[in-house]
Short mmCIF file of C-alpha atoms and ligand atoms in Angstrom, two decimals:
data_model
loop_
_atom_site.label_atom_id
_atom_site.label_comp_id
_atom_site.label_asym_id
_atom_site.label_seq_id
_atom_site.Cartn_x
_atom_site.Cartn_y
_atom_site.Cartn_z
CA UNK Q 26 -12.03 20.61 -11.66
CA UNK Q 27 -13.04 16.89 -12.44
CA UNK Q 28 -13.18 17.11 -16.19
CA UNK Q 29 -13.93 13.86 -17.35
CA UNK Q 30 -14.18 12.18 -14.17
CA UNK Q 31 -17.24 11.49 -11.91
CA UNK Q 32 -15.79 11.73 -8.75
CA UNK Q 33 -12.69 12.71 -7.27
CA UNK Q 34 -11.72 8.77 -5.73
CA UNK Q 35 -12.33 8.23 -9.88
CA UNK Q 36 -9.75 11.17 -11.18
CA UNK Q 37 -7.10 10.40 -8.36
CA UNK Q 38 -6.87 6.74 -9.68
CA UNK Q 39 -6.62 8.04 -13.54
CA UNK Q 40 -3.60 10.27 -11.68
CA UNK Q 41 -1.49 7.79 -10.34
CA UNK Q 42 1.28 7.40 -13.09
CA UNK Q 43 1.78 11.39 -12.97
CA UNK Q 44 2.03 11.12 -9.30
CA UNK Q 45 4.28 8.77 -9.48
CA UNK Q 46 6.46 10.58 -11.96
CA UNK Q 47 6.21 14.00 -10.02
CA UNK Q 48 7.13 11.98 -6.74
CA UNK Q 49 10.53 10.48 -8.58
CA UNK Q 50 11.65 13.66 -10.40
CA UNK Q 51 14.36 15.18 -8.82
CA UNK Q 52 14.99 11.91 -6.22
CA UNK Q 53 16.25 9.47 -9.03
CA UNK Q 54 19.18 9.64 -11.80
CA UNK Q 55 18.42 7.01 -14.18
CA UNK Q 56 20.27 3.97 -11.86
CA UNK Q 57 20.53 5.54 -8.46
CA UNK Q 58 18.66 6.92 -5.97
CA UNK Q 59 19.72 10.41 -4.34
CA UNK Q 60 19.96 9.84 -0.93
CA UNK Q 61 19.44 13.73 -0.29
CA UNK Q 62 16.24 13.53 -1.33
CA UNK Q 63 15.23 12.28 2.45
CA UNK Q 64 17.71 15.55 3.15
CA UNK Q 65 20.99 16.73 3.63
CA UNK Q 66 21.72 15.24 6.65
CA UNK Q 67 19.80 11.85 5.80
CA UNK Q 68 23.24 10.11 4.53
CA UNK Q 69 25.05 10.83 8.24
CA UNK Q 70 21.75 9.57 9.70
CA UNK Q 71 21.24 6.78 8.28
CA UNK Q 72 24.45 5.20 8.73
CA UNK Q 73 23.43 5.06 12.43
CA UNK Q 74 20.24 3.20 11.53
CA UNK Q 75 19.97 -0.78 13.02
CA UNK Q 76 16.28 -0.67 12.39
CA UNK Q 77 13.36 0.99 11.46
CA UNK Q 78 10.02 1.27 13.40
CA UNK Q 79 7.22 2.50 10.89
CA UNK Q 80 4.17 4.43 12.56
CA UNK Q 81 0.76 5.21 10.51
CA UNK Q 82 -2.62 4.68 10.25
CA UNK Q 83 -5.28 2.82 7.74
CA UNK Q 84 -4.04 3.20 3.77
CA UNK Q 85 -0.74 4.52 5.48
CA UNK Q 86 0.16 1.48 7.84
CA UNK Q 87 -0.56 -0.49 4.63
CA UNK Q 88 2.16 1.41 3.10
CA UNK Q 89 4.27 0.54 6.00
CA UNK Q 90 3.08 -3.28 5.70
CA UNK Q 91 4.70 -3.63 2.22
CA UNK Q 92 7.76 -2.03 3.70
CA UNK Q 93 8.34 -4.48 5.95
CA UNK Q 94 8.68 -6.80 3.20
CA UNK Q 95 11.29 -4.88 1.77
CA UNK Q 96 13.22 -3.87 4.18
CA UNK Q 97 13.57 -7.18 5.56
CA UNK Q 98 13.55 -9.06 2.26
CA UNK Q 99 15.82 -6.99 0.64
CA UNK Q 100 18.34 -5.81 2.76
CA UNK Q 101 17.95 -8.01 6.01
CA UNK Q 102 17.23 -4.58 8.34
CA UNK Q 103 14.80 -5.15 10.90
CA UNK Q 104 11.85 -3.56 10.56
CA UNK Q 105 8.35 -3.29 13.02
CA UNK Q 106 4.91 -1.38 11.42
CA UNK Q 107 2.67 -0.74 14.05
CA UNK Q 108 -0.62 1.55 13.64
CA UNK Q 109 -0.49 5.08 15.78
CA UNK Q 110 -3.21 3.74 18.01
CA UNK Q 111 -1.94 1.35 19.52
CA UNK Q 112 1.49 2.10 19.60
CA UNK Q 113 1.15 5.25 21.23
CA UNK Q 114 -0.82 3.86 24.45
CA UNK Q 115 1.70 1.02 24.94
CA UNK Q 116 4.90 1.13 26.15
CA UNK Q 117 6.66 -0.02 23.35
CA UNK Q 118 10.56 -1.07 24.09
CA UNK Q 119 12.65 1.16 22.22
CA UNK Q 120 15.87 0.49 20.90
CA UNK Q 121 18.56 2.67 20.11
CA UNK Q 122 19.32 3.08 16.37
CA UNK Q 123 16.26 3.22 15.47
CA UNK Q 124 14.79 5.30 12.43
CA UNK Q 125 11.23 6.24 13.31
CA UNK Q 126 9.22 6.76 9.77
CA UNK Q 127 5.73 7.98 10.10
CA UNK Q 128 3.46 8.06 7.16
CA UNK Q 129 0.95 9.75 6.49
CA UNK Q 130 -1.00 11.58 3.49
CA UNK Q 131 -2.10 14.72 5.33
CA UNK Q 132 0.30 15.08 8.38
CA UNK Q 133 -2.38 15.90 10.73
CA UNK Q 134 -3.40 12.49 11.51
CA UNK Q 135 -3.84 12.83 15.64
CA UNK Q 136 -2.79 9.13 16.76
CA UNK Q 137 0.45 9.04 14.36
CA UNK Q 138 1.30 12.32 15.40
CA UNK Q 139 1.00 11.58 19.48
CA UNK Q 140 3.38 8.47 18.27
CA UNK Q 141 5.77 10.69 17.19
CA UNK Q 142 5.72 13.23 19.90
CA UNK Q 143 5.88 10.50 21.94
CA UNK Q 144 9.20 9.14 20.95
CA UNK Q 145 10.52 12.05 20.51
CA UNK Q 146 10.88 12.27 24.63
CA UNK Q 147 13.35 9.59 24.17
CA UNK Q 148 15.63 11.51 21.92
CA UNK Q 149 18.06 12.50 25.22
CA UNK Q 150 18.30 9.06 26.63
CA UNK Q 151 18.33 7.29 22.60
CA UNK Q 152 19.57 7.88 19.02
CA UNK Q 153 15.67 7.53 17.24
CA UNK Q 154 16.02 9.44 14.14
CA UNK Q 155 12.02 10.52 12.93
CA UNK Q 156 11.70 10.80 9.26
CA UNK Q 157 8.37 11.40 8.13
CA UNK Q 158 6.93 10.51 4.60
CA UNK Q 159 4.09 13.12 3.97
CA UNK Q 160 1.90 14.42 1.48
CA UNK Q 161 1.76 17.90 3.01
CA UNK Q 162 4.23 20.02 3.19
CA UNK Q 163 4.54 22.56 6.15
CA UNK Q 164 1.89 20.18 8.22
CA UNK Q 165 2.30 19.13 11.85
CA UNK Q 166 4.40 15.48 10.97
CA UNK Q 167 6.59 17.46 8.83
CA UNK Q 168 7.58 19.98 11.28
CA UNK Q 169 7.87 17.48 14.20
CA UNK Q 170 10.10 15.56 12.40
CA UNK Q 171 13.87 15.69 11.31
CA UNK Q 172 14.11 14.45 8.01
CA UNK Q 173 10.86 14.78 5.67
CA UNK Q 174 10.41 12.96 2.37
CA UNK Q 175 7.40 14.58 0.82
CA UNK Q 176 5.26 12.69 -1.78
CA UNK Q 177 4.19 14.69 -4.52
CA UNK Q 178 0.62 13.26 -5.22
CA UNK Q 179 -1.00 16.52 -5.40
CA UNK Q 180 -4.06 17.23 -3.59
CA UNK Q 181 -5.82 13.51 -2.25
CA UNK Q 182 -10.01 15.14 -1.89
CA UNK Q 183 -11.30 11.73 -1.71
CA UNK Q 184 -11.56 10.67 1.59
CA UNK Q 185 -10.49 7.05 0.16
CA UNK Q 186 -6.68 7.56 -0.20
CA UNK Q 187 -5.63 6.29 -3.62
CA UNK Q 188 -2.59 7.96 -4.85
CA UNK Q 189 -1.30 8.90 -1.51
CA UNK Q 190 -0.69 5.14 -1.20
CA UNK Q 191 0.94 4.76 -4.14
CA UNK Q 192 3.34 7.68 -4.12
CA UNK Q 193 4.31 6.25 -0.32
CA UNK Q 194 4.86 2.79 -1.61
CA UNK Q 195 7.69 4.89 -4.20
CA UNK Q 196 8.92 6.63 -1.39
CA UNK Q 197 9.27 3.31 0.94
CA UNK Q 198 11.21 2.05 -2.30
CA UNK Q 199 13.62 5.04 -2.21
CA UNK Q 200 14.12 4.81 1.36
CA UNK Q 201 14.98 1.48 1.14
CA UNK Q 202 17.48 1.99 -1.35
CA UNK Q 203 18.85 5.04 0.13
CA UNK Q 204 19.48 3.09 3.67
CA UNK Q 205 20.52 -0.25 2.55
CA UNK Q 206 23.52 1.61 0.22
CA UNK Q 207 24.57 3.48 3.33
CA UNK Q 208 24.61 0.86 5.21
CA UNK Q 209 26.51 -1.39 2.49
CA UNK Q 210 23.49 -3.74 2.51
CA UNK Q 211 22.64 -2.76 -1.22
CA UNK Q 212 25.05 -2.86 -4.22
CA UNK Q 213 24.83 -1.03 -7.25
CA UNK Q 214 23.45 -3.50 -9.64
CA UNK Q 215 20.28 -4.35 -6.86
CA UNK Q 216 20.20 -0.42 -6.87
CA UNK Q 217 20.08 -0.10 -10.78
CA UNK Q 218 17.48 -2.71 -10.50
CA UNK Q 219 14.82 -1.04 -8.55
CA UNK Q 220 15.49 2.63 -10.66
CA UNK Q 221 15.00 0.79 -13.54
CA UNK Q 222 11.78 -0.89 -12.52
CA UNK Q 223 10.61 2.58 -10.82
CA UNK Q 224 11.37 4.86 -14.06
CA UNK Q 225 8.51 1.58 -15.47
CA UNK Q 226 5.97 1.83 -13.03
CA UNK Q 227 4.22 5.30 -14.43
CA UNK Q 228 3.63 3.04 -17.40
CA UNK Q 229 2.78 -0.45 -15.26
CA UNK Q 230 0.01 1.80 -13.84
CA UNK Q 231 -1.28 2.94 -16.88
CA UNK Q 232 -1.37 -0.79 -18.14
CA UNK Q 233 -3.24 -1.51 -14.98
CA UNK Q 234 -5.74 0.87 -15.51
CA UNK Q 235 -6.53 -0.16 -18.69
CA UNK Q 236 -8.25 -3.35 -18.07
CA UNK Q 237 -11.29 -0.47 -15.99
CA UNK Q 238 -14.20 -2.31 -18.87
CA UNK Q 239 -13.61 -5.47 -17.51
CA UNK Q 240 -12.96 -4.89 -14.08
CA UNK Q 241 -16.29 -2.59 -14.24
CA UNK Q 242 -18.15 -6.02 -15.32
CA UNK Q 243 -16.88 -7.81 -12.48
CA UNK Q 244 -17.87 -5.51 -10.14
CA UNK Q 245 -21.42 -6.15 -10.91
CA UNK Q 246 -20.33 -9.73 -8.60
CA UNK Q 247 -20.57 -7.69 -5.23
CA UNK Q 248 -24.00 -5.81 -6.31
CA UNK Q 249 -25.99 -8.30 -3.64
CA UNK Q 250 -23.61 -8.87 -1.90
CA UNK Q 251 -22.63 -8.40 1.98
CA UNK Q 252 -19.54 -9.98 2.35
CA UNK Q 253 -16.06 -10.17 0.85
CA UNK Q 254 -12.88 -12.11 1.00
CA UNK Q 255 -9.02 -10.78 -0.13
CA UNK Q 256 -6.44 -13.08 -0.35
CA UNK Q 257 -2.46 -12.58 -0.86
CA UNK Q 258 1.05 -13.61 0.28
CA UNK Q 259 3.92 -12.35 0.91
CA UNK Q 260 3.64 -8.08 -0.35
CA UNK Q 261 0.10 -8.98 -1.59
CA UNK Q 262 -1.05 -10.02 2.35
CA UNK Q 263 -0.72 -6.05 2.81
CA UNK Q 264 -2.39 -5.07 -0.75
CA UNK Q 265 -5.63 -7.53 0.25
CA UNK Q 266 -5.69 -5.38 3.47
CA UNK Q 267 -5.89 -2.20 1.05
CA UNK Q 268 -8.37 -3.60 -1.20
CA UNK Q 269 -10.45 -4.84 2.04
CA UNK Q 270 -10.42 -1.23 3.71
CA UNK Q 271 -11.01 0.35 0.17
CA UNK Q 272 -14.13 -1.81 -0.11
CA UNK Q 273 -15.66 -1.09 2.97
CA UNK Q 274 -14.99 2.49 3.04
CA UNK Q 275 -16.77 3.16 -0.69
CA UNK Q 276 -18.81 0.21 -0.83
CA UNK Q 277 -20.16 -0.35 2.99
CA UNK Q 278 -19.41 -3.92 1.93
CA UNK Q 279 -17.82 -6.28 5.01
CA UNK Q 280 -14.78 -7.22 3.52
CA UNK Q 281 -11.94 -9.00 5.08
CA UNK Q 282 -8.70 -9.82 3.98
CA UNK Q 283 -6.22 -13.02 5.31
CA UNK Q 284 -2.64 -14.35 4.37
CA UNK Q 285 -3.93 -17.17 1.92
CA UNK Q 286 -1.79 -19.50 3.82
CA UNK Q 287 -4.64 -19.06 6.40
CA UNK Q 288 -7.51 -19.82 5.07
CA UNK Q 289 -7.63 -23.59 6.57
CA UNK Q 290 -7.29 -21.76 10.08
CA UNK Q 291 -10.73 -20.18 10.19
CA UNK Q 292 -11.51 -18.13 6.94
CA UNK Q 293 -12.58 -21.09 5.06
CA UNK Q 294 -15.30 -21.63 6.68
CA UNK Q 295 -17.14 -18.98 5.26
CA UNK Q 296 -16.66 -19.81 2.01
CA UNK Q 297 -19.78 -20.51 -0.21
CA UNK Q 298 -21.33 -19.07 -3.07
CA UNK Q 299 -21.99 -15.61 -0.98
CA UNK Q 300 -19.35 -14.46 -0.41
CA UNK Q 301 -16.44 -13.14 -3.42
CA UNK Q 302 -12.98 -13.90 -3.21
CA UNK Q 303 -10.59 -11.56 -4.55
CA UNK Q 304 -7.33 -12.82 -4.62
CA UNK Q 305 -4.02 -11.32 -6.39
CA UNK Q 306 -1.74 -13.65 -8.16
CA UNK Q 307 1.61 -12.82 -9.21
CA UNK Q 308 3.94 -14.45 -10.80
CA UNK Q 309 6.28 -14.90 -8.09
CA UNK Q 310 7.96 -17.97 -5.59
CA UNK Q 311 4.45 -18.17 -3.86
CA UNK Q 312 2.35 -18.85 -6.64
CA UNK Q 313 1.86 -22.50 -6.95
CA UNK Q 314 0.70 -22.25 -3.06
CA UNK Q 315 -1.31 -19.91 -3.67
CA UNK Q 316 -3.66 -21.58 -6.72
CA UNK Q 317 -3.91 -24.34 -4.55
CA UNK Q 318 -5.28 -22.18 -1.78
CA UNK Q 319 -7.62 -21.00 -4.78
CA UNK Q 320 -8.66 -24.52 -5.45
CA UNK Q 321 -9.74 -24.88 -1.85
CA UNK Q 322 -11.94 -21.78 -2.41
CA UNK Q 323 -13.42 -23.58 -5.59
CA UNK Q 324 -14.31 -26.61 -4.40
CA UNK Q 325 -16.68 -24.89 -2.05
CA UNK Q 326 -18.08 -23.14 -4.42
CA UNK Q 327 -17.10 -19.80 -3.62
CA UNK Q 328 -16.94 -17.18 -6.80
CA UNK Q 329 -13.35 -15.98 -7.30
CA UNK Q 330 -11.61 -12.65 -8.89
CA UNK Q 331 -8.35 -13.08 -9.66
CA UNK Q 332 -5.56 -10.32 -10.26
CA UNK Q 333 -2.64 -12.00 -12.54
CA UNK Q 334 0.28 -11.43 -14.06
CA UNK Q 335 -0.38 -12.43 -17.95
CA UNK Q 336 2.37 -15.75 -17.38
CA UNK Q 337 0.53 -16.65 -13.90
CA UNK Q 338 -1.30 -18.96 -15.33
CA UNK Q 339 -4.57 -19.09 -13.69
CA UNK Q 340 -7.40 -20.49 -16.57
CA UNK Q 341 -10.79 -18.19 -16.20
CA UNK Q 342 -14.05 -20.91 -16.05
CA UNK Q 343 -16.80 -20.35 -13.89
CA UNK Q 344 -15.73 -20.28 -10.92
CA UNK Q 345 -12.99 -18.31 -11.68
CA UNK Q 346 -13.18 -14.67 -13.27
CA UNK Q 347 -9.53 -13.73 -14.01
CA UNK Q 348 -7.97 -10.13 -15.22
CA UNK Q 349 -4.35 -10.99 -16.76
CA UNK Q 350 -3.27 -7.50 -15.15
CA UNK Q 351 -0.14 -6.98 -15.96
CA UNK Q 352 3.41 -8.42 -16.52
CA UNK Q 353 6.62 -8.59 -15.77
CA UNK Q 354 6.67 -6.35 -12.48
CA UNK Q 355 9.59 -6.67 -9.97
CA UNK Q 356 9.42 -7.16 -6.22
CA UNK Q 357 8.91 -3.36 -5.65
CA UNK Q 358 6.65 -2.70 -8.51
CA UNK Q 359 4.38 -5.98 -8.52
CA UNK Q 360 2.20 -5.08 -4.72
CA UNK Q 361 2.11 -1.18 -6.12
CA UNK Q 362 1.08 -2.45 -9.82
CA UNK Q 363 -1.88 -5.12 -8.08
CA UNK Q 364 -3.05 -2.34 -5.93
CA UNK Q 365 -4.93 -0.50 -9.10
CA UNK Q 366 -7.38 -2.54 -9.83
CA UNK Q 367 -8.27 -3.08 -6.52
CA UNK Q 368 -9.03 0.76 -6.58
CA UNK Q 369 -11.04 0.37 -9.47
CA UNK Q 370 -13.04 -2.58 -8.21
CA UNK Q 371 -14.10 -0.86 -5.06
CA UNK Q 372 -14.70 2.47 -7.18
CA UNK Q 373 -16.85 0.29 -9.25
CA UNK Q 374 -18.83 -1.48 -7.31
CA UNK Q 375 -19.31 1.64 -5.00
CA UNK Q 376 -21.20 3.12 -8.19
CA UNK Q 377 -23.40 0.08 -8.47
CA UNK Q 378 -24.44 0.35 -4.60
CA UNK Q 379 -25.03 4.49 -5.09
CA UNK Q 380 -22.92 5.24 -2.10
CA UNK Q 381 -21.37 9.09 -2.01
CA UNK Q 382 -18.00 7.45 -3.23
CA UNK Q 383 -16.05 11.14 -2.33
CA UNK Q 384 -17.42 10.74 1.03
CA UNK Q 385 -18.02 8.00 2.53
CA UNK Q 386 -20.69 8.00 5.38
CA UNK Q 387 -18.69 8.54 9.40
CA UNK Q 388 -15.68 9.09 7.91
CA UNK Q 389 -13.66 12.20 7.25
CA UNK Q 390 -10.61 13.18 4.92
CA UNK Q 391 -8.27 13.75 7.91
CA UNK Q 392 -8.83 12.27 11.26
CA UNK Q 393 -7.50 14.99 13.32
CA UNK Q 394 -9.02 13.50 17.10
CA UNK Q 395 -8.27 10.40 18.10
O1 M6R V 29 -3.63 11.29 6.38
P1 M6R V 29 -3.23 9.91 6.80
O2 M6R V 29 -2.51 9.16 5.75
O3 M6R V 29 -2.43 9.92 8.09
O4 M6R V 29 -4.58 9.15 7.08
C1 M6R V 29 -4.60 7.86 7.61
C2 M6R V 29 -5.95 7.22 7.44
O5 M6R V 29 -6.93 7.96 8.13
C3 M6R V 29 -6.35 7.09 5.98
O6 M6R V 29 -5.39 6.42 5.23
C4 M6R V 29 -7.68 6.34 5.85
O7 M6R V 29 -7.52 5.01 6.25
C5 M6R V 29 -8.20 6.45 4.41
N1 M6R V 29 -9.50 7.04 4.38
C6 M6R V 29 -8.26 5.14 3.70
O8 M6R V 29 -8.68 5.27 2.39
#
């Protein structure tokens, strides 16, 4: 079942760009997005949508971190992620009009489940649409919930969730579309625009993964190592997180990630020639702040890994190890493009420390008690 591959975290990277083309086919025509694909009903509900509250846990709330981006970004909707945890045991103020998206790769997850049930009590007093975005079909989210956009990843063994994440981050993009046209917050052209740059991503991906040799060197960095540092902005801040928890969970390394904007607020200093610092650089409105956060990192001799796009611009030197990752990705596909070599890195480096990569130590595939 592995065929070439070591490990299962290892052959669900290498599957990405087919997941990604399984999880478009049948949602997209070559410049829109079919709104029916979140189900028939979707287009009446969504025209009653003033906001969206996004429930999940670890890789998933990730998912839901980028969205935020988006949704705001993009289309000026409101929109609040909040893990299951601690959503479900406050008492959240609920608004009416609000679309209630869970994610979640196996639909059994117990905490973003309770979330949903949850707000689902408020359905006679409130208009709180639940859509769920699931990897499993006929599992407890997608039955709970009335509309369901599954992702078609395929089976996800490896307890660390690779393509899951990336097939949600396509379905966020869809969703997006899909309720910023009803709403007559997207036009057709922004529309064409992200189709275009989805049907591109199977082979952004596949770019991505190309650059495994050198990203397998690197990873030799973290070998003594007990600590590590992620750094983004803006859609990247979210993608550090996922390289952080990826880390940790395959590696057992400590590995933190912060908003490089800030690092002068605490982060820096533990900065020294210790601890790595992985930071992911595209070519977008925040990159001149953020080499001069990297600079900062230099001149106390920390050891960086940097993530570009080929016309970011950051020189490799000592200090400074840099993988010219891609180019030309878009605001949707750049934080799902930057997320694959993170995956690699953490795969790698979880080789060199021996670890059981497929499964990790205390942790299990499907956290089904709280
Ligand atoms: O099945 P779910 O997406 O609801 O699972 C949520 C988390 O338990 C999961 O993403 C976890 O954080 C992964 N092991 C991370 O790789």
């Amino acid at each position: 079942e592995l065929g070439e591959h070591r490990h299962y975290m290892h052959k669900e990277i290498f599957e990405q760009p087919q997941a990604v083309i399984d999880t478009l086919e049948g949602r997209v025509t070559k410049d829109t997005v079919l709104t029916s694909a979140f189900g028939h009903q979707a287009e009446e509900v969504f025209k009653t949508v003033k906001q969206v509250q996004i429930i999940a846990c670890g890789t998933s709330y990730h998912s839901g971190l980028v969205a935020k981006y988006w949704f705001e970004d993009i289309i000026g909707l409101p929109c609040q992620v909040e893990v299951a945890s601690e959503y479900r045991y406050r008492n959240p103020v609920v608004q009416d009009g609000t679309l209630f998206v869970t994610i979640s790769q196996s639909g059994e997850t117990a905490d973003t489940l309770a979330a949903l049930q949850q707000i689902k009590k408020l359905k006679s007093k409130f208009n709180i649409p639940t859509l769920t975005i699931c990897n499993v079909p006929e599992s407890s989210l997608t039955r709970e919930s009335d509309l369901t956009f599954l992702t078609h990843a395929g089976p996800e063994i490896g307890v660390a969730s690779t393509k899951a994440f990336t097939t949600q981050l396509v379905a966020l993009s869809l969703l997006l579309t899909s309720v910023g046209k009803t709403l007559g917050l997207m036009d057709a052209k922004q529309e064409q625009k992200i189709v275009h740059g989805l049907l591109k991503l199977p082979g952004l991906v596949k770019q991505a993964l190309a650059h495994e040799d050198e990203i397998q060197e690197i990873a030799n960095c973290f070998a003594d190592k007990h600590n590590a540092l992620f750094l983004g902005r803006g859609t990247m801040y979210p993608i550090a997180m996922e390289g952080a928890l990826k880390l940790k969970e395959v590696s057992y390394i400590h590995a933190e990630a912060y908003p490089a904007g800030e690092l002068k607020h605490g982060p820096l200093a533990l900065i020294d020639e210790q601890i790595p610092v992985v930071a992911i650089a595209p070519k977008d409105d925040l990159l001149e702040k953020l080499k001069s956060n990297l600079q900062e990192v230099k001149a106390r001799g920390g050891q960086m890994i940097v993530f570009e796009d080929e016309e970011s611009g950051v020189s490799s030197d000592k200090e400074f190890k840099v993988v010219k990752t891609t180019t030309n990705v878009g605001r949707i596909t750049a934080p799902i493009t930057f997320n694959i070599p993170l995956q690699l890195l953490s795969y790698h480096v979880a080789l060199i420390k021996g670890t059981d990569v497929d499964q990790p130590r205390n942790l299990a595939k499907s956290v089904t008690v709280e």
